[in-house]
PDB file of C-alpha atoms in Angstrom:
ATOM      1  CA  MET A  22      -7.355  28.345  38.286  1.00  0.00           C
ATOM      2  CA  PHE A  23      -4.252  28.865  40.423  1.00  0.00           C
ATOM      3  CA  TRP A  24      -6.155  28.187  43.653  1.00  0.00           C
ATOM      4  CA  THR A  25      -7.777  25.093  42.158  1.00  0.00           C
ATOM      5  CA  ALA A  26      -4.359  23.723  41.205  1.00  0.00           C
ATOM      6  CA  LEU A  27      -2.975  24.615  44.629  1.00  0.00           C
ATOM      7  CA  LYS A  28      -5.922  22.977  46.358  1.00  0.00           C
ATOM      8  CA  ARG A  29      -5.510  19.832  44.230  1.00  0.00           C
ATOM      9  CA  ARG A  30      -1.797  19.723  45.065  1.00  0.00           C
ATOM     10  CA  GLY A  31      -2.551  20.256  48.757  1.00  0.00           C
ATOM     11  CA  SER A  32      -5.168  17.509  48.704  1.00  0.00           C
ATOM     12  CA  ARG A  33      -2.656  15.108  47.156  1.00  0.00           C
ATOM     13  CA  LEU A  34      -0.180  16.003  49.880  1.00  0.00           C
ATOM     14  CA  LEU A  35      -2.755  15.340  52.574  1.00  0.00           C
ATOM     15  CA  GLN A  36      -3.770  12.040  50.991  1.00  0.00           C
ATOM     16  CA  SER A  37      -0.147  10.926  51.003  1.00  0.00           C
ATOM     17  CA  LEU A  38       0.147  11.569  54.741  1.00  0.00           C
ATOM     18  CA  PRO A  39      -1.090   9.089  57.322  1.00  0.00           C
ATOM     19  CA  HIS A  40      -4.525  10.092  58.668  1.00  0.00           C
ATOM     20  CA  ASP A  41      -3.111  11.165  62.050  1.00  0.00           C
ATOM     21  CA  ARG A  42      -0.522  13.397  60.374  1.00  0.00           C
ATOM     22  CA  ARG A  43      -3.130  15.030  58.123  1.00  0.00           C
ATOM     23  CA  LYS A  44      -5.318  15.745  61.105  1.00  0.00           C
ATOM     24  CA  GLU A  45      -2.327  17.032  63.067  1.00  0.00           C
ATOM     25  CA  LEU A  46      -1.207  19.339  60.233  1.00  0.00           C
ATOM     26  CA  LEU A  47      -4.656  20.862  59.744  1.00  0.00           C
ATOM     27  CA  SER A  48      -5.104  21.205  63.500  1.00  0.00           C
ATOM     28  CA  LEU A  49      -1.781  23.019  63.802  1.00  0.00           C
ATOM     29  CA  LEU A  50      -2.613  25.382  60.938  1.00  0.00           C
ATOM     30  CA  CYS A  51      -6.067  26.116  62.374  1.00  0.00           C
ATOM     31  CA  ARG A  52      -4.552  26.836  65.805  1.00  0.00           C
ATOM     32  CA  GLU A  53      -2.091  29.257  64.214  1.00  0.00           C
ATOM     33  CA  TYR A  54      -4.908  30.863  62.220  1.00  0.00           C
ATOM     34  CA  ILE A  55      -6.886  31.406  65.435  1.00  0.00           C
ATOM     35  CA  GLU A  56      -3.870  32.864  67.246  1.00  0.00           C
ATOM     36  CA  GLU A  57      -2.963  35.232  64.410  1.00  0.00           C
ATOM     37  CA  THR A  58      -6.568  36.427  64.142  1.00  0.00           C
ATOM     38  CA  LYS A  59      -6.885  36.949  67.907  1.00  0.00           C
ATOM     39  CA  THR A  60      -3.562  38.767  68.027  1.00  0.00           C
ATOM     40  CA  SER A  61      -4.624  41.080  65.212  1.00  0.00           C
ATOM     41  CA  MET A  62      -7.874  41.881  67.030  1.00  0.00           C
ATOM     42  CA  GLN A  63      -6.075  42.515  70.326  1.00  0.00           C
ATOM     43  CA  TYR A  64      -3.464  44.792  68.722  1.00  0.00           C
ATOM     44  CA  ARG A  65      -6.172  46.809  66.962  1.00  0.00           C
ATOM     45  CA  ARG A  66      -7.992  47.287  70.250  1.00  0.00           C
ATOM     46  CA  HIS A  67      -4.793  48.260  72.047  1.00  0.00           C
ATOM     47  CA  ALA A  68      -3.886  50.680  69.245  1.00  0.00           C
ATOM     48  CA  GLN A  69      -7.260  52.422  69.603  1.00  0.00           C
ATOM     49  CA  ARG A  70      -6.543  52.977  73.288  1.00  0.00           C
ATOM     50  CA  MET A  71      -2.847  53.811  72.890  1.00  0.00           C
ATOM     51  CA  ARG A  72      -1.737  56.984  74.638  1.00  0.00           C
ATOM     52  CA  TYR A  73       1.039  57.712  72.138  1.00  0.00           C
ATOM     53  CA  PRO A  74      -0.094  58.438  68.530  1.00  0.00           C
ATOM     54  CA  GLN A  75       3.184  57.238  66.989  1.00  0.00           C
ATOM     55  CA  PHE A  76       2.803  53.909  68.826  1.00  0.00           C
ATOM     56  CA  ARG A  77      -0.818  53.677  67.708  1.00  0.00           C
ATOM     57  CA  GLU A  78       0.291  53.786  64.071  1.00  0.00           C
ATOM     58  CA  ARG A  79       3.012  51.194  64.584  1.00  0.00           C
ATOM     59  CA  LEU A  80       0.684  48.851  66.443  1.00  0.00           C
ATOM     60  CA  LEU A  81      -1.961  49.189  63.734  1.00  0.00           C
ATOM     61  CA  ARG A  82       0.645  48.226  61.108  1.00  0.00           C
ATOM     62  CA  ILE A  83       1.568  45.168  63.152  1.00  0.00           C
ATOM     63  CA  ALA A  84      -2.131  44.285  63.513  1.00  0.00           C
ATOM     64  CA  GLU A  85      -2.476  44.457  59.722  1.00  0.00           C
ATOM     65  CA  GLU A  86       0.498  42.131  59.318  1.00  0.00           C
ATOM     66  CA  GLU A  87      -0.985  39.697  61.841  1.00  0.00           C
ATOM     67  CA  GLN A  88      -4.220  39.696  59.845  1.00  0.00           C
ATOM     68  CA  LYS A  89      -2.196  39.049  56.695  1.00  0.00           C
ATOM     69  CA  HIS A  90      -0.633  36.023  58.439  1.00  0.00           C
ATOM     70  CA  ALA A  91      -4.117  34.745  59.253  1.00  0.00           C
ATOM     71  CA  GLN A  92      -5.099  35.117  55.601  1.00  0.00           C
ATOM     72  CA  TRP A  93      -2.031  33.152  54.465  1.00  0.00           C
ATOM     73  CA  LEU A  94      -2.867  30.414  56.957  1.00  0.00           C
ATOM     74  CA  GLU A  95      -6.489  30.354  55.844  1.00  0.00           C
ATOM     75  CA  LYS A  96      -5.384  29.893  52.223  1.00  0.00           C
ATOM     76  CA  ARG A  97      -3.058  27.064  53.231  1.00  0.00           C
ATOM     77  CA  VAL A  98      -5.765  25.299  55.261  1.00  0.00           C
ATOM     78  CA  THR A  99      -8.157  25.619  52.326  1.00  0.00           C
ATOM     79  CA  ALA A 100      -5.505  24.399  49.877  1.00  0.00           C
ATOM     80  CA  LEU A 101      -5.034  21.324  52.057  1.00  0.00           C
ATOM     81  CA  GLY A 102      -8.764  20.621  52.032  1.00  0.00           C
ATOM     82  CA  GLY A 103      -9.597  21.932  55.504  1.00  0.00           C
ATOM     83  CA  GLU A 104     -11.791  24.699  56.851  1.00  0.00           C
ATOM     84  CA  VAL A 105     -10.817  27.435  59.276  1.00  0.00           C
ATOM     85  CA  PRO A 106     -12.837  27.691  62.484  1.00  0.00           C
ATOM     86  CA  ARG A 107     -15.010  30.606  63.538  1.00  0.00           C
ATOM     87  CA  ILE A 108     -13.476  32.765  66.230  1.00  0.00           C
ATOM     88  CA  SER A 109     -14.993  34.473  69.241  1.00  0.00           C
ATOM     89  CA  PHE A 110     -12.558  36.409  71.343  1.00  0.00           C
ATOM     90  CA  ALA A 111     -12.408  39.020  74.077  1.00  0.00           C
ATOM     91  CA  PRO A 112      -9.068  40.866  73.896  1.00  0.00           C
ATOM     92  CA  GLU A 113      -7.060  41.150  77.092  1.00  0.00           C
ATOM     93  CA  ASP A 114      -6.639  44.774  78.143  1.00  0.00           C
ATOM     94  CA  GLY A 115      -3.911  46.308  80.205  1.00  0.00           C
ATOM     95  CA  TRP A 116      -4.352  49.059  82.755  1.00  0.00           C
ATOM     96  CA  ASN A 117      -2.491  51.581  80.587  1.00  0.00           C
ATOM     97  CA  SER A 118      -0.544  51.788  77.311  1.00  0.00           C
ATOM     98  CA  TRP A 119       2.595  50.345  78.878  1.00  0.00           C
ATOM     99  CA  GLU A 120       0.696  47.344  80.265  1.00  0.00           C
ATOM    100  CA  GLN A 121      -1.008  46.765  76.907  1.00  0.00           C
ATOM    101  CA  LEU A 122       2.372  46.770  75.167  1.00  0.00           C
ATOM    102  CA  ARG A 123       3.685  44.329  77.758  1.00  0.00           C
ATOM    103  CA  LEU A 124       0.760  41.997  77.018  1.00  0.00           C
ATOM    104  CA  ASP A 125       1.445  42.344  73.292  1.00  0.00           C
ATOM    105  CA  LEU A 126       5.140  41.593  73.785  1.00  0.00           C
ATOM    106  CA  ASP A 127       4.269  38.466  75.771  1.00  0.00           C
ATOM    107  CA  GLU A 128       1.999  37.396  72.903  1.00  0.00           C
ATOM    108  CA  GLU A 129       4.783  37.855  70.341  1.00  0.00           C
ATOM    109  CA  LYS A 130       7.221  35.854  72.475  1.00  0.00           C
ATOM    110  CA  ARG A 131       4.716  33.026  72.854  1.00  0.00           C
ATOM    111  CA  CYS A 132       4.037  33.000  69.133  1.00  0.00           C
ATOM    112  CA  ILE A 133       7.759  32.858  68.303  1.00  0.00           C
ATOM    113  CA  TRP A 134       8.322  29.950  70.698  1.00  0.00           C
ATOM    114  CA  ASP A 135       5.358  28.049  69.233  1.00  0.00           C
ATOM    115  CA  LEU A 136       6.474  28.600  65.646  1.00  0.00           C
ATOM    116  CA  GLU A 137      10.046  27.536  66.376  1.00  0.00           C
ATOM    117  CA  ASP A 138       8.791  24.315  67.982  1.00  0.00           C
ATOM    118  CA  GLN A 139       6.415  23.557  65.119  1.00  0.00           C
ATOM    119  CA  LEU A 140       9.002  24.162  62.406  1.00  0.00           C
ATOM    120  CA  ILE A 141      11.128  21.275  63.669  1.00  0.00           C
ATOM    121  CA  ILE A 142       8.294  18.851  62.947  1.00  0.00           C
ATOM    122  CA  LEU A 143       6.896  20.564  59.841  1.00  0.00           C
ATOM    123  CA  ASP A 144      10.154  20.394  57.912  1.00  0.00           C
ATOM    124  CA  GLN A 145       9.645  16.616  57.847  1.00  0.00           C
ATOM    125  CA  ILE A 146       5.882  16.565  57.229  1.00  0.00           C
ATOM    126  CA  ASP A 147       5.190  19.452  54.838  1.00  0.00           C
ATOM    127  CA  PRO A 148       8.078  21.649  53.665  1.00  0.00           C
ATOM    128  CA  GLU A 149       5.697  24.084  51.921  1.00  0.00           C
ATOM    129  CA  THR A 150       3.822  24.773  55.155  1.00  0.00           C
ATOM    130  CA  ALA A 151       7.159  25.024  56.980  1.00  0.00           C
ATOM    131  CA  LYS A 152       8.240  27.686  54.472  1.00  0.00           C
ATOM    132  CA  LEU A 153       5.056  29.678  55.165  1.00  0.00           C
ATOM    133  CA  LEU A 154       5.519  29.449  58.941  1.00  0.00           C
ATOM    134  CA  ARG A 155       9.182  30.439  58.600  1.00  0.00           C
ATOM    135  CA  ARG A 156       8.068  33.582  56.754  1.00  0.00           C
ATOM    136  CA  ILE A 157       5.567  34.339  59.524  1.00  0.00           C
ATOM    137  CA  LEU A 158       8.252  33.682  62.158  1.00  0.00           C
ATOM    138  CA  GLU A 159      10.565  36.269  60.575  1.00  0.00           C
ATOM    139  CA  GLU A 160       7.823  38.882  60.765  1.00  0.00           C
ATOM    140  CA  GLU A 161       6.952  37.908  64.349  1.00  0.00           C
ATOM    141  CA  ILE A 162      10.582  38.470  65.343  1.00  0.00           C
ATOM    142  CA  ASN A 163      10.381  41.956  63.802  1.00  0.00           C
ATOM    143  CA  HIS A 164       7.122  42.580  65.677  1.00  0.00           C
ATOM    144  CA  ARG A 165       8.769  41.549  68.946  1.00  0.00           C
ATOM    145  CA  GLU A 166      11.596  44.027  68.334  1.00  0.00           C
ATOM    146  CA  THR A 167       9.191  46.839  67.444  1.00  0.00           C
ATOM    147  CA  ILE A 168       6.979  46.247  70.475  1.00  0.00           C
ATOM    148  CA  THR A 169      10.031  45.972  72.741  1.00  0.00           C
ATOM    149  CA  ASP A 170      11.208  49.346  71.441  1.00  0.00           C
ATOM    150  CA  MET A 171       7.783  50.913  72.085  1.00  0.00           C
ATOM    151  CA  LEU A 172       7.644  49.399  75.568  1.00  0.00           C
ATOM    152  CA  ILE A 173      11.076  50.773  76.468  1.00  0.00           C
ATOM    153  CA  ARG A 174      10.040  54.242  75.294  1.00  0.00           C
ATOM    154  CA  SER A 175       6.693  54.332  77.081  1.00  0.00           C
ATOM    155  CA  ASP A 176       5.893  55.385  80.625  1.00  0.00           C
ATOM    156  CA  PRO A 177       4.763  52.531  82.892  1.00  0.00           C
ATOM    157  CA  GLN A 178       3.206  55.063  85.294  1.00  0.00           C
ATOM    158  CA  ALA A 179       1.064  56.830  82.690  1.00  0.00           C
ATOM    159  CA  GLU A 180      -2.631  56.826  83.407  1.00  0.00           C
ATOM    160  CA  ARG A 181      -5.060  54.761  81.428  1.00  0.00           C
ATOM    161  CA  PRO A 182      -6.405  56.658  78.402  1.00  0.00           C
ATOM    162  CA  VAL A 183      -9.985  57.838  78.657  1.00  0.00           C
TER     163      VAL A 183
END
């Protein structure tokens, strides 16, 4: 019942927006959904290959949070009457744990920049979606700090795990 009401409310919001804006909003949410899903997959893969067990656990927690973000975005897309796309993805691997963390840090930075840019526009178009992305942004900032800490504490010369 809740999801039906939310979907109805989302559909009314979309109907009140000009066609281009509706398309733009759903496109933006689907892009974010794809990025969060890919990031979660990449972090899981990197965690499996992580040289340091304590970093493996932290990276797996971040991967779970990224997947949670994707689920939130999927619910929002559905509530607005859209459908999330299927994803095929080959994670980018680093030569060793340090390089993988560097790749993950770059991904977090990119995500933060994208979200900050999108929030400027979304506040005007759909405050509810802006609120969701702001929540995701806060967690992405925490992820960036955690990954930065792991990167600083890891050895860039360590060999690739077997």
